[in-house]
Amino acid sequence: MNDVINLLKSHRSIRKYMQKPVEEDKVKAIIEAAQSASTSSFIQAYTIIRVEDREKRKKIAKLAGEQSYVEECPLFLVFCADLNRHKLACKMNKVEMVEGYTESFITATVDAALAAQNAMVAAESMGLGGVYIGGIRNNPDEVSRLLNIPVNAYPLFGMCLGYPDENPGTKPRLPMDLVLKVDEYTIEGDEERLRAYDEIVKEYYLERTDGKREDTWTGMMAKMMSKVIRPHMKGFLEKQGFRMK
Amino acid sequence: MNDVINLLKSHRSIRKYMQKPVEEDKVKAIIEAAQSASTSSFIQAYTIIRVEDREKRKKIAKLAGEQSYVEECPLFLVFCADLNRHKLACKMNKVEMVEGYTESFITATVDAALAAQNAMVAAESMGLGGVYIGGIRNNPDEVSRLLNIPVNAYPLFGMCLGYPDENPGTKPRLPMDLVLKVDEYTIEGDEERLRAYDEIVKEYYLERTDGKREDTWTGMMAKMMSKVIRPHMKGFLEKQGFRMK
């Protein structure tokens, strides 16, 4: 279609980086692009923490589940959903902020995600590659302490960026007719579609691992989704002021 | 920097569209780009409903708070966070899906948002413009009924797309030093920065409205955030199976 579409469609996670730093003008362009993303009613409810301190990087790498690239990548950003500037805006205008509703949790979380995706696209457009680090939610409390993240904010995910030192292929996505519905949601026929997709994913892993890995998508999802993942999130978010009223 | 960065930085919401339809190959490219976005552990936990039915459009426009462009835009997409394929994957692999945890709510919501932002960027790269419609969360229950959205899924936002028939300027974002922090979160100095930003936003509205509108950012935020917004979301999400355990 065009170069942008091709760029978007060529996304794959990059976890190995050349030792070359990311130029400061590129860092600036990445953040500006992030800030240009859509934002719910202009609230811009996120903060990005750039972690340069090597000790903190090392600790976060460990807290995120031994993800060494968090330590090694040239640029590491932590995206936080954040309502502190709104609290301050309320104070400056002598009103009280209403806190703890699920809706403002959603708005801030989505705002942070939209900004992050723009950051990723901007980075990739300049020859960089990266990966989201949802693993910081393994130990969000420790990560928050380490980065001094206050109440009314929480670390949603990290993002490693740098010049790629690997060139993995793109991962086959779900067939479009599973994801795109017209006029109403239907699940009819999805099981057959998933079986066909399982074959594609199996092929992908077999080829990528010289026949060693034989995973299917439904198999991986069944394994993952039949376990409790990060049950501490509710308690952590409450502590941060996101009480899901 | 480059054309992609320029494209990202030139984003503004478009709410008026030419009557020209969006070509089917472009719709396909938009969805493919959306699906190419990063996804937490490959879960791809979202469904996009393309609403073509005029009666449904009319109803959603009304439910979203009289947003007529929902009815008028050539292409209207509803992005749903969706764990139904994962439930099916569990069934196909004879295990039970663990349901109702906050973490899977976050994962699915973020996945939907990342996909949507790629869709917006893809659309804009092809000369289209659009706007997110968070307003569908005004009446998420009715929207879900209308689109047959089942348990384990919920409508996060809509997206209007089409060829622009207006050309608004970009909105000035928060100064970067409010949004980007290094090594730790600090709020020190933010009040002064917000006051400076208020002046920029005031200028922007004055200029844009021939001196009629004099809003500041903190003023708008204080007004909005001191009111309860969409308190029904918790109950609605629980009904949809997102119980925030």
CSV table of C-alpha atoms in Angstrom, one decimal:
chain,number,residue,atom,x,y,z
A,1,MET,CA,0.0,0.0,0.0
A,2,ASN,CA,2.5,2.6,1.2
A,3,ASP,CA,5.7,2.7,3.3
A,4,VAL,CA,3.9,3.4,6.6
A,5,ILE,CA,1.6,0.4,6.1
A,6,ASN,CA,4.6,-1.7,5.2
A,7,LEU,CA,6.4,-0.5,8.3
A,8,LEU,CA,3.4,-1.3,10.6
A,9,LYS,CA,3.0,-4.7,9.0
A,10,SER,CA,6.7,-5.5,9.5
A,11,HIS,CA,6.7,-5.1,13.3
A,12,ARG,CA,8.3,-7.8,15.3
A,13,SER,CA,9.8,-7.7,18.8
A,14,ILE,CA,13.5,-7.0,19.0
A,15,ARG,CA,15.3,-8.1,22.1
A,16,LYS,CA,18.9,-7.9,20.9
A,17,TYR,CA,20.5,-4.5,20.3
A,18,MET,CA,23.7,-3.1,18.9
A,19,GLN,CA,25.7,-1.3,21.4
A,20,LYS,CA,25.1,2.0,19.6
A,21,PRO,CA,23.1,4.5,21.7
A,22,VAL,CA,19.9,6.0,20.5
A,23,GLU,CA,20.7,9.6,19.4
A,24,GLU,CA,19.1,12.2,21.5
A,25,ASP,CA,17.2,13.8,18.6
A,26,LYS,CA,15.6,10.4,18.0
A,27,VAL,CA,14.7,10.0,21.6
A,28,LYS,CA,13.0,13.4,21.4
A,29,ALA,CA,11.2,12.5,18.1
A,30,ILE,CA,9.9,9.3,19.8
A,31,ILE,CA,8.5,11.1,22.8
A,32,GLU,CA,7.0,13.8,20.6
A,33,ALA,CA,5.3,11.2,18.4
A,34,ALA,CA,4.0,9.5,21.6
A,35,GLN,CA,2.6,12.7,22.8
A,36,SER,CA,0.9,13.3,19.4
A,37,ALA,CA,-1.3,10.2,19.8
A,38,SER,CA,-5.0,10.6,20.4
A,39,THR,CA,-6.0,11.2,24.0
A,40,SER,CA,-9.4,10.9,25.7
A,41,SER,CA,-10.9,14.4,26.0
A,42,PHE,CA,-7.3,15.8,25.9
A,43,ILE,CA,-6.4,14.4,29.3
A,44,GLN,CA,-2.9,13.1,28.3
A,45,ALA,CA,-3.0,10.9,31.3
A,46,TYR,CA,0.4,9.2,31.2
A,47,THR,CA,4.0,9.8,32.2
A,48,ILE,CA,7.0,8.2,30.6
A,49,ILE,CA,10.0,7.5,32.8
A,50,ARG,CA,13.3,7.0,30.9
A,51,VAL,CA,15.5,4.8,33.0
A,52,GLU,CA,19.2,5.5,32.6
A,53,ASP,CA,20.5,4.4,36.0
A,54,ARG,CA,22.2,1.1,35.5
A,55,GLU,CA,21.4,-0.2,39.0
A,56,LYS,CA,17.7,0.5,38.5
A,57,ARG,CA,17.8,-1.1,35.1
A,58,LYS,CA,19.4,-4.2,36.5
A,59,LYS,CA,16.8,-4.4,39.3
A,60,ILE,CA,13.9,-3.9,36.9
A,61,ALA,CA,15.3,-6.6,34.5
A,62,LYS,CA,15.2,-9.0,37.4
A,63,LEU,CA,11.8,-7.9,38.7
A,64,ALA,CA,10.3,-8.3,35.2
A,65,GLY,CA,11.3,-11.9,35.2
A,66,GLU,CA,14.9,-12.0,34.3
A,67,GLN,CA,14.5,-10.1,31.1
A,68,SER,CA,18.2,-9.2,30.5
A,69,TYR,CA,17.4,-6.9,27.6
A,70,VAL,CA,15.8,-4.4,30.0
A,71,GLU,CA,19.3,-4.0,31.4
A,72,GLU,CA,21.1,-4.1,28.1
A,73,CYS,CA,18.9,-2.0,25.7
A,74,PRO,CA,20.2,1.5,24.9
A,75,LEU,CA,16.8,3.1,25.7
A,76,PHE,CA,14.4,1.9,28.3
A,77,LEU,CA,11.1,3.7,28.9
A,78,VAL,CA,8.4,2.9,31.5
A,79,PHE,CA,4.9,4.0,30.5
A,80,CYS,CA,2.7,4.9,33.5
A,81,ALA,CA,-0.9,5.7,33.5
A,82,ASP,CA,-1.0,8.9,35.5
A,83,LEU,CA,-3.7,11.2,37.0
A,84,ASN,CA,-1.4,13.3,39.1
A,85,ARG,CA,-1.3,16.3,36.8
A,86,HIS,CA,-5.1,16.2,36.9
A,87,LYS,CA,-5.1,16.1,40.7
A,88,LEU,CA,-2.8,19.1,40.6
A,89,ALA,CA,-5.0,20.8,38.0
A,90,CYS,CA,-8.0,20.3,40.3
A,91,LYS,CA,-6.0,21.8,43.2
A,92,MET,CA,-4.9,24.8,41.1
A,93,ASN,CA,-8.6,25.4,40.3
A,94,LYS,CA,-9.7,24.8,43.9
A,95,VAL,CA,-11.9,21.7,43.3
A,96,GLU,CA,-11.6,18.1,44.4
A,97,MET,CA,-10.7,15.4,42.0
A,98,VAL,CA,-13.1,12.5,42.0
A,99,GLU,CA,-10.9,9.4,42.5
A,100,GLY,CA,-11.0,5.7,42.2
A,101,TYR,CA,-13.5,5.0,39.5
A,102,THR,CA,-13.0,2.3,36.9
A,103,GLU,CA,-13.6,4.7,34.1
A,104,SER,CA,-10.7,6.9,34.9
A,105,PHE,CA,-8.5,3.8,35.2
A,106,ILE,CA,-9.5,2.8,31.7
A,107,THR,CA,-9.0,6.3,30.3
A,108,ALA,CA,-5.5,6.6,31.7
A,109,THR,CA,-4.5,3.1,30.8
A,110,VAL,CA,-5.7,3.5,27.2
A,111,ASP,CA,-4.0,6.9,26.9
A,112,ALA,CA,-0.7,5.4,28.0
A,113,ALA,CA,-1.1,2.6,25.5
A,114,LEU,CA,-1.9,4.8,22.5
A,115,ALA,CA,1.1,7.0,23.3
A,116,ALA,CA,3.3,3.9,23.6
A,117,GLN,CA,2.3,2.5,20.3
A,118,ASN,CA,3.1,5.8,18.6
A,119,ALA,CA,6.5,5.7,20.3
A,120,MET,CA,7.1,2.2,18.9
A,121,VAL,CA,6.1,3.1,15.4
A,122,ALA,CA,8.2,6.3,15.5
A,123,ALA,CA,11.2,4.3,16.7
A,124,GLU,CA,10.8,1.6,14.0
A,125,SER,CA,10.5,4.3,11.4
A,126,MET,CA,14.0,5.4,12.3
A,127,GLY,CA,15.5,2.0,12.1
A,128,LEU,CA,15.2,1.1,15.7
A,129,GLY,CA,13.4,-1.9,17.1
A,130,GLY,CA,11.9,-2.8,20.5
A,131,VAL,CA,9.7,-4.8,22.7
A,132,TYR,CA,7.0,-4.1,25.3
A,133,ILE,CA,7.8,-5.3,28.8
A,134,GLY,CA,4.5,-6.2,30.5
A,135,GLY,CA,6.7,-8.2,32.9
A,136,ILE,CA,7.1,-5.1,35.1
A,137,ARG,CA,3.6,-5.9,36.3
A,138,ASN,CA,5.1,-9.0,37.9
A,139,ASN,CA,6.4,-6.8,40.7
A,140,PRO,CA,4.7,-3.5,40.2
A,141,ASP,CA,5.1,-2.5,43.8
A,142,GLU,CA,8.9,-2.8,43.7
A,143,VAL,CA,9.1,-1.1,40.3
A,144,SER,CA,7.0,1.8,41.7
A,145,ARG,CA,9.2,2.1,44.7
A,146,LEU,CA,12.3,2.0,42.6
A,147,LEU,CA,11.0,4.8,40.3
A,148,ASN,CA,9.2,6.7,42.9
A,149,ILE,CA,5.9,6.3,41.2
A,150,PRO,CA,3.3,8.0,43.4
A,151,VAL,CA,-0.4,7.3,44.2
A,152,ASN,CA,-2.7,8.1,41.2
A,153,ALA,CA,-0.2,6.6,38.8
A,154,TYR,CA,1.0,3.0,38.0
A,155,PRO,CA,3.6,1.5,35.7
A,156,LEU,CA,1.7,-0.2,32.9
A,157,PHE,CA,4.6,-1.6,30.8
A,158,GLY,CA,8.2,-0.9,29.9
A,159,MET,CA,9.6,-0.6,26.4
A,160,CYS,CA,13.1,-1.5,25.3
A,161,LEU,CA,14.4,0.2,22.2
A,162,GLY,CA,17.7,0.2,20.3
A,163,TYR,CA,19.3,-0.6,17.0
A,164,PRO,CA,18.4,-4.3,16.1
A,165,ASP,CA,21.1,-6.9,16.4
A,166,GLU,CA,18.8,-9.7,15.3
A,167,ASN,CA,16.3,-10.0,12.5
A,168,PRO,CA,13.4,-12.3,13.4
A,169,GLY,CA,10.5,-12.8,11.1
A,170,THR,CA,7.0,-11.4,11.8
A,171,LYS,CA,4.7,-13.7,13.7
A,172,PRO,CA,1.5,-14.8,11.8
A,173,ARG,CA,-1.5,-13.0,13.3
A,174,LEU,CA,-5.0,-14.4,13.7
A,175,PRO,CA,-6.9,-14.8,10.4
A,176,MET,CA,-8.7,-11.5,9.8
A,177,ASP,CA,-12.1,-13.1,9.8
A,178,LEU,CA,-11.6,-14.1,13.4
A,179,VAL,CA,-10.8,-10.5,14.5
A,180,LEU,CA,-13.0,-8.5,12.2
A,181,LYS,CA,-16.8,-8.9,12.4
A,182,VAL,CA,-19.5,-6.9,10.6
A,183,ASP,CA,-22.5,-5.4,12.3
A,184,GLU,CA,-22.5,-7.9,15.1
A,185,TYR,CA,-20.3,-10.1,17.1
A,186,THR,CA,-20.5,-13.8,16.1
A,187,ILE,CA,-18.4,-16.7,17.3
A,188,GLU,CA,-19.9,-19.1,14.8
A,189,GLY,CA,-17.2,-20.9,12.8
A,190,ASP,CA,-14.4,-19.6,15.0
A,191,GLU,CA,-13.4,-23.0,16.2
A,192,GLU,CA,-12.7,-24.2,12.7
A,193,ARG,CA,-10.8,-20.9,12.0
A,194,LEU,CA,-8.7,-21.4,15.1
A,195,ARG,CA,-7.8,-25.0,14.1
A,196,ALA,CA,-6.6,-23.6,10.7
A,197,TYR,CA,-4.7,-20.9,12.5
A,198,ASP,CA,-3.1,-23.5,14.8
A,199,GLU,CA,-1.6,-25.2,11.8
A,200,ILE,CA,-0.1,-21.9,10.6
A,201,VAL,CA,1.4,-21.2,14.0
A,202,LYS,CA,2.7,-24.7,14.3
A,203,GLU,CA,4.4,-24.4,11.0
A,204,TYR,CA,5.9,-21.0,12.0
A,205,TYR,CA,7.4,-22.4,15.2
A,206,LEU,CA,8.7,-25.6,13.5
A,207,GLU,CA,10.4,-23.7,10.8
A,208,ARG,CA,11.8,-21.1,13.2
A,209,THR,CA,13.2,-23.7,15.6
A,210,ASP,CA,14.4,-26.4,13.2
A,211,GLY,CA,11.6,-28.7,14.1
A,212,LYS,CA,12.1,-28.4,17.9
A,213,ARG,CA,9.1,-26.4,18.9
A,214,GLU,CA,5.6,-27.6,18.0
A,215,ASP,CA,3.3,-25.1,19.7
A,216,THR,CA,-0.2,-24.2,18.5
A,217,TRP,CA,-1.9,-20.9,19.3
A,218,THR,CA,-4.8,-22.5,21.1
A,219,GLY,CA,-2.4,-24.7,23.0
A,220,MET,CA,-0.3,-21.8,24.1
A,221,MET,CA,-3.3,-19.8,25.1
A,222,ALA,CA,-4.9,-22.7,26.9
A,223,LYS,CA,-1.8,-23.2,28.9
A,224,MET,CA,-1.5,-19.5,29.8
A,225,MET,CA,-5.1,-18.7,30.4
A,226,SER,CA,-5.8,-21.6,32.6
A,227,LYS,CA,-3.4,-20.2,35.2
A,228,VAL,CA,-3.9,-17.3,37.5
A,229,ILE,CA,-1.7,-14.5,36.2
A,230,ARG,CA,-0.6,-11.6,38.4
A,231,PRO,CA,-3.4,-11.8,41.1
A,232,HIS,CA,-1.6,-9.0,43.0
A,233,MET,CA,-2.7,-6.4,40.4
A,234,LYS,CA,-6.0,-5.6,42.1
A,235,GLY,CA,-4.4,-5.0,45.5
A,236,PHE,CA,-1.5,-3.0,43.9
A,237,LEU,CA,-3.9,-0.8,41.9
A,238,GLU,CA,-6.0,-0.1,45.0
A,239,LYS,CA,-2.9,1.0,46.8
A,240,GLN,CA,-2.1,3.3,44.0
A,241,GLY,CA,-5.6,4.9,44.2
A,242,PHE,CA,-7.2,3.0,41.3
A,243,ARG,CA,-9.9,1.4,43.4
A,244,MET,CA,-12.2,0.3,40.6
A,245,LYS,CA,-15.4,1.8,42.0
B,1,MET,CA,12.9,13.6,11.1
B,2,ASN,CA,11.1,11.5,8.5
B,3,ASP,CA,7.7,11.1,6.9
B,4,VAL,CA,6.4,8.7,9.5
B,5,ILE,CA,7.3,11.0,12.4
B,6,ASN,CA,5.8,13.9,10.6
B,7,LEU,CA,2.6,11.9,10.0
B,8,LEU,CA,2.4,10.9,13.7
B,9,LYS,CA,3.0,14.5,14.8
B,10,SER,CA,0.4,15.9,12.5
B,11,HIS,CA,-2.5,13.9,14.0
B,12,ARG,CA,-5.7,15.7,14.9
B,13,SER,CA,-9.2,14.4,15.3
B,14,ILE,CA,-11.3,14.6,12.1
B,15,ARG,CA,-15.1,14.6,12.6
B,16,LYS,CA,-16.2,15.8,9.1
B,17,TYR,CA,-15.8,13.5,6.1
B,18,MET,CA,-16.2,13.7,2.4
B,19,GLN,CA,-19.0,11.4,1.2
B,20,LYS,CA,-16.4,9.3,-0.6
B,21,PRO,CA,-16.4,5.7,0.8
B,22,VAL,CA,-13.2,4.2,2.1
B,23,GLU,CA,-11.9,1.7,-0.5
B,24,GLU,CA,-12.1,-1.9,0.5
B,25,ASP,CA,-8.3,-2.5,0.0
B,26,LYS,CA,-7.7,0.4,2.4
B,27,VAL,CA,-10.0,-1.1,5.0
B,28,LYS,CA,-8.1,-4.3,4.7
B,29,ALA,CA,-4.8,-2.5,5.1
B,30,ILE,CA,-6.1,-0.7,8.2
B,31,ILE,CA,-7.1,-4.0,9.8
B,32,GLU,CA,-3.9,-5.7,8.9
B,33,ALA,CA,-1.9,-2.9,10.3
B,34,ALA,CA,-4.0,-3.1,13.5
B,35,GLN,CA,-3.3,-6.8,13.8
B,36,SER,CA,0.4,-6.2,13.3
B,37,ALA,CA,0.6,-4.2,16.5
B,38,SER,CA,2.4,-5.7,19.5
B,39,THR,CA,0.3,-8.0,21.6
B,40,SER,CA,0.9,-9.2,25.2
B,41,SER,CA,2.3,-12.8,25.0
B,42,PHE,CA,0.7,-13.1,21.5
B,43,ILE,CA,-2.8,-13.2,23.0
B,44,GLN,CA,-4.3,-10.8,20.4
B,45,ALA,CA,-7.2,-10.2,22.8
B,46,TYR,CA,-9.5,-7.9,20.8
B,47,THR,CA,-12.2,-8.0,18.2
B,48,ILE,CA,-13.1,-5.2,15.8
B,49,ILE,CA,-16.7,-4.8,14.8
B,50,ARG,CA,-17.2,-2.9,11.6
B,51,VAL,CA,-20.7,-1.3,11.8
B,52,GLU,CA,-22.3,-0.8,8.4
B,53,ASP,CA,-26.0,-1.1,9.3
B,54,ARG,CA,-27.4,2.5,9.2
B,55,GLU,CA,-29.9,1.9,11.9
B,56,LYS,CA,-27.3,0.6,14.3
B,57,ARG,CA,-25.0,3.5,13.4
B,58,LYS,CA,-27.8,6.0,14.2
B,59,LYS,CA,-28.5,4.3,17.5
B,60,ILE,CA,-24.8,4.2,18.5
B,61,ALA,CA,-24.4,7.9,17.5
B,62,LYS,CA,-27.1,8.7,19.9
B,63,LEU,CA,-25.9,6.4,22.7
B,64,ALA,CA,-22.4,7.9,22.4
B,65,GLY,CA,-23.9,11.3,23.3
B,66,GLU,CA,-25.3,12.7,20.1
B,67,GLN,CA,-22.1,12.3,18.1
B,68,SER,CA,-23.5,12.6,14.6
B,69,TYR,CA,-20.2,11.7,12.9
B,70,VAL,CA,-20.7,8.1,14.2
B,71,GLU,CA,-23.7,7.9,11.9
B,72,GLU,CA,-22.1,9.9,9.0
B,73,CYS,CA,-18.6,8.6,8.7
B,74,PRO,CA,-17.8,6.3,5.9
B,75,LEU,CA,-16.1,3.7,8.1
B,76,PHE,CA,-17.0,3.0,11.8
B,77,LEU,CA,-15.1,0.5,13.8
B,78,VAL,CA,-15.8,-0.7,17.4
B,79,PHE,CA,-12.8,-2.0,19.2
B,80,CYS,CA,-13.6,-4.6,21.8
B,81,ALA,CA,-11.3,-6.1,24.4
B,82,ASP,CA,-12.1,-9.8,24.0
B,83,LEU,CA,-11.2,-13.0,25.7
B,84,ASN,CA,-13.7,-15.3,23.9
B,85,ARG,CA,-11.2,-16.9,21.6
B,86,HIS,CA,-9.1,-17.7,24.6
B,87,LYS,CA,-12.0,-19.3,26.3
B,88,LEU,CA,-12.6,-21.3,23.2
B,89,ALA,CA,-8.9,-22.2,23.0
B,90,CYS,CA,-9.1,-23.5,26.6
B,91,LYS,CA,-12.2,-25.6,25.7
B,92,MET,CA,-10.5,-27.0,22.6
B,93,ASN,CA,-7.6,-28.0,24.8
B,94,LYS,CA,-9.8,-29.3,27.6
B,95,VAL,CA,-8.8,-26.9,30.4
B,96,GLU,CA,-10.8,-24.2,32.2
B,97,MET,CA,-10.1,-20.5,31.6
B,98,VAL,CA,-9.3,-18.6,34.7
B,99,GLU,CA,-11.7,-15.6,34.6
B,100,GLY,CA,-12.3,-12.2,36.2
B,101,TYR,CA,-8.8,-11.1,37.2
B,102,THR,CA,-7.8,-7.4,36.8
B,103,GLU,CA,-4.6,-8.5,35.0
B,104,SER,CA,-6.5,-10.1,32.1
B,105,PHE,CA,-8.7,-7.0,31.9
B,106,ILE,CA,-5.6,-4.8,31.5
B,107,THR,CA,-4.0,-7.1,29.0
B,108,ALA,CA,-7.1,-7.2,26.7
B,109,THR,CA,-7.7,-3.5,27.1
B,110,VAL,CA,-4.1,-2.6,26.2
B,111,ASP,CA,-4.1,-5.1,23.3
B,112,ALA,CA,-7.2,-3.4,21.8
B,113,ALA,CA,-5.7,0.1,22.3
B,114,LEU,CA,-2.4,-0.8,20.6
B,115,ALA,CA,-4.2,-2.3,17.6
B,116,ALA,CA,-6.5,0.7,17.4
B,117,GLN,CA,-3.6,3.2,17.3
B,118,ASN,CA,-2.0,1.2,14.5
B,119,ALA,CA,-5.3,1.4,12.7
B,120,MET,CA,-5.4,5.2,13.1
B,121,VAL,CA,-1.8,5.6,11.9
B,122,ALA,CA,-2.5,3.3,8.9
B,123,ALA,CA,-5.6,5.3,8.0
B,124,GLU,CA,-3.9,8.6,8.3
B,125,SER,CA,-1.0,7.4,6.1
B,126,MET,CA,-3.5,6.8,3.3
B,127,GLY,CA,-5.0,10.3,3.5
B,128,LEU,CA,-7.9,9.4,5.8
B,129,GLY,CA,-8.6,11.0,9.1
B,130,GLY,CA,-10.6,10.0,12.2
B,131,VAL,CA,-11.5,10.2,15.8
B,132,TYR,CA,-11.8,7.8,18.7
B,133,ILE,CA,-15.3,7.5,20.2
B,134,GLY,CA,-14.9,6.9,23.9
B,135,GLY,CA,-18.5,8.0,24.2
B,136,ILE,CA,-19.7,4.4,23.5
B,137,ARG,CA,-18.8,3.8,27.1
B,138,ASN,CA,-21.7,6.2,28.0
B,139,ASN,CA,-24.1,3.4,27.3
B,140,PRO,CA,-21.9,0.3,27.0
B,141,ASP,CA,-24.7,-2.1,27.9
B,142,GLU,CA,-27.0,-0.9,25.0
B,143,VAL,CA,-24.0,-0.8,22.6
B,144,SER,CA,-23.2,-4.4,23.6
B,145,ARG,CA,-26.8,-5.5,23.1
B,146,LEU,CA,-27.0,-3.8,19.7
B,147,LEU,CA,-23.7,-5.4,18.5
B,148,ASN,CA,-24.3,-8.8,20.2
B,149,ILE,CA,-21.1,-8.4,22.3
B,150,PRO,CA,-21.0,-11.5,24.6
B,151,VAL,CA,-19.6,-12.0,28.1
B,152,ASN,CA,-15.7,-11.9,28.2
B,153,ALA,CA,-15.7,-9.0,25.8
B,154,TYR,CA,-16.5,-5.3,26.1
B,155,PRO,CA,-16.7,-2.3,23.7
B,156,LEU,CA,-13.7,-0.1,24.6
B,157,PHE,CA,-14.1,2.7,22.0
B,158,GLY,CA,-15.3,3.3,18.5
B,159,MET,CA,-13.3,4.9,15.7
B,160,CYS,CA,-14.8,7.0,12.9
B,161,LEU,CA,-12.7,7.1,9.7
B,162,GLY,CA,-13.1,8.8,6.3
B,163,TYR,CA,-11.6,11.3,3.9
B,164,PRO,CA,-11.3,14.6,5.8
B,165,ASP,CA,-13.7,17.4,4.9
B,166,GLU,CA,-12.1,19.8,7.5
B,167,ASN,CA,-8.6,20.7,8.3
B,168,PRO,CA,-8.2,21.6,12.0
B,169,GLY,CA,-4.7,22.4,13.4
B,170,THR,CA,-3.0,20.1,15.8
B,171,LYS,CA,-3.6,20.6,19.5
B,172,PRO,CA,-0.6,21.7,21.6
B,173,ARG,CA,0.4,18.8,23.8
B,174,LEU,CA,1.8,19.0,27.4
B,175,PRO,CA,5.4,20.3,27.5
B,176,MET,CA,7.7,17.3,27.2
B,177,ASP,CA,9.3,17.9,30.6
B,178,LEU,CA,5.9,17.3,32.2
B,179,VAL,CA,5.4,14.0,30.6
B,180,LEU,CA,9.0,12.6,30.4
B,181,LYS,CA,10.9,12.0,33.6
B,182,VAL,CA,14.4,10.5,34.0
B,183,ASP,CA,15.2,7.7,36.5
B,184,GLU,CA,12.4,8.6,38.8
B,185,TYR,CA,9.0,10.2,39.0
B,186,THR,CA,9.0,13.8,40.2
B,187,ILE,CA,6.2,16.3,40.4
B,188,GLU,CA,8.5,19.2,41.5
B,189,GLY,CA,8.1,22.2,39.3
B,190,ASP,CA,5.0,20.7,37.6
B,191,GLU,CA,2.7,23.4,38.8
B,192,GLU,CA,4.8,26.1,37.1
B,193,ARG,CA,5.0,24.1,34.0
B,194,LEU,CA,1.2,23.6,34.0
B,195,ARG,CA,0.7,27.4,34.3
B,196,ALA,CA,2.9,27.9,31.3
B,197,TYR,CA,1.0,25.3,29.4
B,198,ASP,CA,-2.3,26.9,30.4
B,199,GLU,CA,-1.2,30.0,28.5
B,200,ILE,CA,-0.4,28.0,25.4
B,201,VAL,CA,-3.7,26.2,25.5
B,202,LYS,CA,-5.6,29.5,26.1
B,203,GLU,CA,-3.8,31.1,23.1
B,204,TYR,CA,-4.7,28.0,21.0
B,205,TYR,CA,-8.5,28.2,21.8
B,206,LEU,CA,-8.6,32.0,21.5
B,207,GLU,CA,-7.1,31.9,18.1
B,208,ARG,CA,-9.1,28.9,16.9
B,209,THR,CA,-12.5,30.5,18.0
B,210,ASP,CA,-11.8,34.1,17.1
B,211,GLY,CA,-11.5,35.0,20.8
B,212,LYS,CA,-14.7,33.3,21.9
B,213,ARG,CA,-13.2,30.4,23.9
B,214,GLU,CA,-10.8,31.1,26.7
B,215,ASP,CA,-10.2,27.6,28.2
B,216,THR,CA,-7.0,26.5,30.0
B,217,TRP,CA,-5.9,23.0,30.3
B,218,THR,CA,-6.0,22.9,34.1
B,219,GLY,CA,-9.4,24.6,34.0
B,220,MET,CA,-10.8,22.0,31.6
B,221,MET,CA,-9.3,19.1,33.5
B,222,ALA,CA,-10.5,20.5,36.9
B,223,LYS,CA,-14.0,20.8,35.5
B,224,MET,CA,-14.0,17.3,34.0
B,225,MET,CA,-12.1,15.4,36.8
B,226,SER,CA,-14.2,16.9,39.7
B,227,LYS,CA,-17.2,15.1,38.3
B,228,VAL,CA,-18.1,11.4,38.5
B,229,ILE,CA,-17.7,10.0,34.9
B,230,ARG,CA,-19.4,6.8,33.8
B,231,PRO,CA,-19.9,5.3,37.3
B,232,HIS,CA,-21.7,2.4,35.6
B,233,MET,CA,-18.5,1.0,34.1
B,234,LYS,CA,-17.7,-1.2,37.1
B,235,GLY,CA,-21.2,-2.9,37.1
B,236,PHE,CA,-21.2,-3.2,33.3
B,237,LEU,CA,-17.7,-4.8,33.3
B,238,GLU,CA,-18.7,-7.3,36.0
B,239,LYS,CA,-21.7,-8.3,33.9
B,240,GLN,CA,-19.3,-8.9,31.0
B,241,GLY,CA,-17.2,-11.1,33.2
B,242,PHE,CA,-14.5,-8.6,34.0
B,243,ARG,CA,-14.8,-8.8,37.7
B,244,MET,CA,-11.5,-7.1,38.8
B,245,LYS,CA,-10.5,-9.8,41.2
